[in-house]
C-alpha cells in the first residue's frame, strides 16, 4: 500500500483532495466518482481533524493509505484520535432530507454524503487507530 | 484551489460570488460574510457558483445557517452551479429550499 501523511489541521484539506484526485486519476476513475471520493474523504478527514484532534487538543498527523487492486481503488484514512465510528451516528432519514432549511439540524449531512458517494465504506478500530476505508469500483473501459 | 469570495449588497439583495473550493476551512470565511449581512434588511441571497469547483457539507451548513440567521422570508438563488454541486444539493434535499437559476435577476 502507498502511504502519505498529512498534518491534522483543516489547512490540509486542500492538499488532501488534490492527492485523492491524483490517486483517482491513476486508477482511471471518471470525473463523477472522483468528485464523490474527494467529497467522502474530505468529510471524514474534517471530522478527524475537528473532533478527533482539535477538540481534545491533540497535535498529530493522519495517514492516507491507498492501493489499486482487483478493479478497485481502496483508500484508508488512519488516525490516532479516540475511537470514533462514523457509522454509529444516526444519519438523516428520508423525512429529514425533505425538511426546509429553517427546520434543519446541521449534523449528519457529511457522513450521509460519504456513505452515499462511495461504493463501500467501512470503519474499524485496531492497534490504537481509527481506520476509515473507502472503496471505489473502477469501471471497465 | 484557493477560495475567494466577493460580495455586493444592493437594494436588499446580497450577491456573493464564490471561487475555488468550499470546505470546512473556507466555509468559515463564507459564514463570516453571511454574519456581516445578518442584521441588514436582505430579502434575497444570490450565490454565483459558476467558478466553485467543490462544496462539502460545511458549505451546506452555511446555507442552512443563512436561512436560520437572516430569516425564513429570505430567498436563496444559486446561479450556474456545476453539475456535481447540484448533485450534492439534490442528494441532501436542499434543492427544494433554494432556486437554481442561470442568471440573476431571473
mmCIF file of C-alpha atoms in Angstrom, chain A residues 40-112:
data_model
loop_
_atom_site.group_PDB
_atom_site.id
_atom_site.type_symbol
_atom_site.label_atom_id
_atom_site.label_comp_id
_atom_site.label_asym_id
_atom_site.label_seq_id
_atom_site.Cartn_x
_atom_site.Cartn_y
_atom_site.Cartn_z
ATOM 1 C CA UNK A 40 -16.259 11.452 1.100
ATOM 2 C CA UNK A 41 -12.600 11.626 2.172
ATOM 3 C CA UNK A 42 -12.872 15.362 2.852
ATOM 4 C CA UNK A 43 -15.914 14.828 5.099
ATOM 5 C CA UNK A 44 -14.307 12.077 7.199
ATOM 6 C CA UNK A 45 -10.953 13.887 7.387
ATOM 7 C CA UNK A 46 -12.776 17.031 8.558
ATOM 8 C CA UNK A 47 -14.368 15.048 11.402
ATOM 9 C CA UNK A 48 -10.990 13.547 12.366
ATOM 10 C CA UNK A 49 -9.328 16.974 12.376
ATOM 11 C CA UNK A 50 -12.059 18.956 14.165
ATOM 12 C CA UNK A 51 -13.401 16.414 16.640
ATOM 13 C CA UNK A 52 -10.672 13.773 16.869
ATOM 14 C CA UNK A 53 -7.677 16.101 17.112
ATOM 15 C CA UNK A 54 -8.573 19.781 17.598
ATOM 16 C CA UNK A 55 -11.319 19.473 20.214
ATOM 17 C CA UNK A 56 -9.252 17.397 22.675
ATOM 18 C CA UNK A 57 -6.100 19.379 21.747
ATOM 19 C CA UNK A 58 -4.172 16.602 20.011
ATOM 20 C CA UNK A 59 -1.473 17.653 17.540
ATOM 21 C CA UNK A 60 -0.938 14.736 15.197
ATOM 22 C CA UNK A 61 -0.870 13.693 11.577
ATOM 23 C CA UNK A 62 -3.291 11.395 9.823
ATOM 24 C CA UNK A 63 -2.337 8.907 7.131
ATOM 25 C CA UNK A 64 -3.799 8.121 3.756
ATOM 26 C CA UNK A 65 -3.152 4.540 2.670
ATOM 27 C CA UNK A 66 -4.139 3.514 -0.820
ATOM 28 C CA UNK A 67 -3.953 0.738 -3.336
ATOM 29 C CA UNK A 68 -5.434 -0.191 -6.670
ATOM 30 C CA UNK A 69 -6.406 -3.835 -6.574
ATOM 31 C CA UNK A 70 -8.891 -6.082 -8.393
ATOM 32 C CA UNK A 71 -10.501 -3.189 -10.293
ATOM 33 C CA UNK A 72 -10.974 -1.259 -7.080
ATOM 34 C CA UNK A 73 -9.380 1.856 -5.661
ATOM 35 C CA UNK A 74 -9.070 1.447 -1.892
ATOM 36 C CA UNK A 75 -8.329 4.475 0.280
ATOM 37 C CA UNK A 76 -7.909 4.232 4.055
ATOM 38 C CA UNK A 77 -7.730 7.180 6.439
ATOM 39 C CA UNK A 78 -5.875 6.279 9.607
ATOM 40 C CA UNK A 79 -5.761 8.457 12.720
ATOM 41 C CA UNK A 80 -4.754 8.115 16.358
ATOM 42 C CA UNK A 81 -7.690 10.033 17.874
ATOM 43 C CA UNK A 82 -10.116 8.422 20.330
ATOM 44 C CA UNK A 83 -12.225 5.659 18.757
ATOM 45 C CA UNK A 84 -14.995 7.173 16.670
ATOM 46 C CA UNK A 85 -17.248 5.120 14.442
ATOM 47 C CA UNK A 86 -18.959 7.399 11.910
ATOM 48 C CA UNK A 87 -21.426 4.605 11.138
ATOM 49 C CA UNK A 88 -22.664 4.606 14.727
ATOM 50 C CA UNK A 89 -24.084 8.082 14.269
ATOM 51 C CA UNK A 90 -27.708 8.403 13.292
ATOM 52 C CA UNK A 91 -27.995 9.539 9.690
ATOM 53 C CA UNK A 92 -30.621 11.914 8.385
ATOM 54 C CA UNK A 93 -33.560 9.820 7.154
ATOM 55 C CA UNK A 94 -35.691 10.415 4.057
ATOM 56 C CA UNK A 95 -38.025 12.644 6.029
ATOM 57 C CA UNK A 96 -35.191 14.778 7.441
ATOM 58 C CA UNK A 97 -33.993 15.409 3.885
ATOM 59 C CA UNK A 98 -37.357 16.920 2.933
ATOM 60 C CA UNK A 99 -37.256 19.471 5.749
ATOM 61 C CA UNK A 100 -36.943 23.123 4.794
ATOM 62 C CA UNK A 101 -33.755 24.989 5.678
ATOM 63 C CA UNK A 102 -35.445 26.640 8.662
ATOM 64 C CA UNK A 103 -36.284 23.279 10.199
ATOM 65 C CA UNK A 104 -32.959 21.547 9.570
ATOM 66 C CA UNK A 105 -30.500 20.348 12.099
ATOM 67 C CA UNK A 106 -26.940 20.867 10.897
ATOM 68 C CA UNK A 107 -25.430 17.468 11.724
ATOM 69 C CA UNK A 108 -25.082 14.210 9.859
ATOM 70 C CA UNK A 109 -25.020 15.526 6.297
ATOM 71 C CA UNK A 110 -21.289 14.895 5.859
ATOM 72 C CA UNK A 111 -21.469 11.233 6.803
ATOM 73 C CA UNK A 112 -24.618 10.845 4.717
#
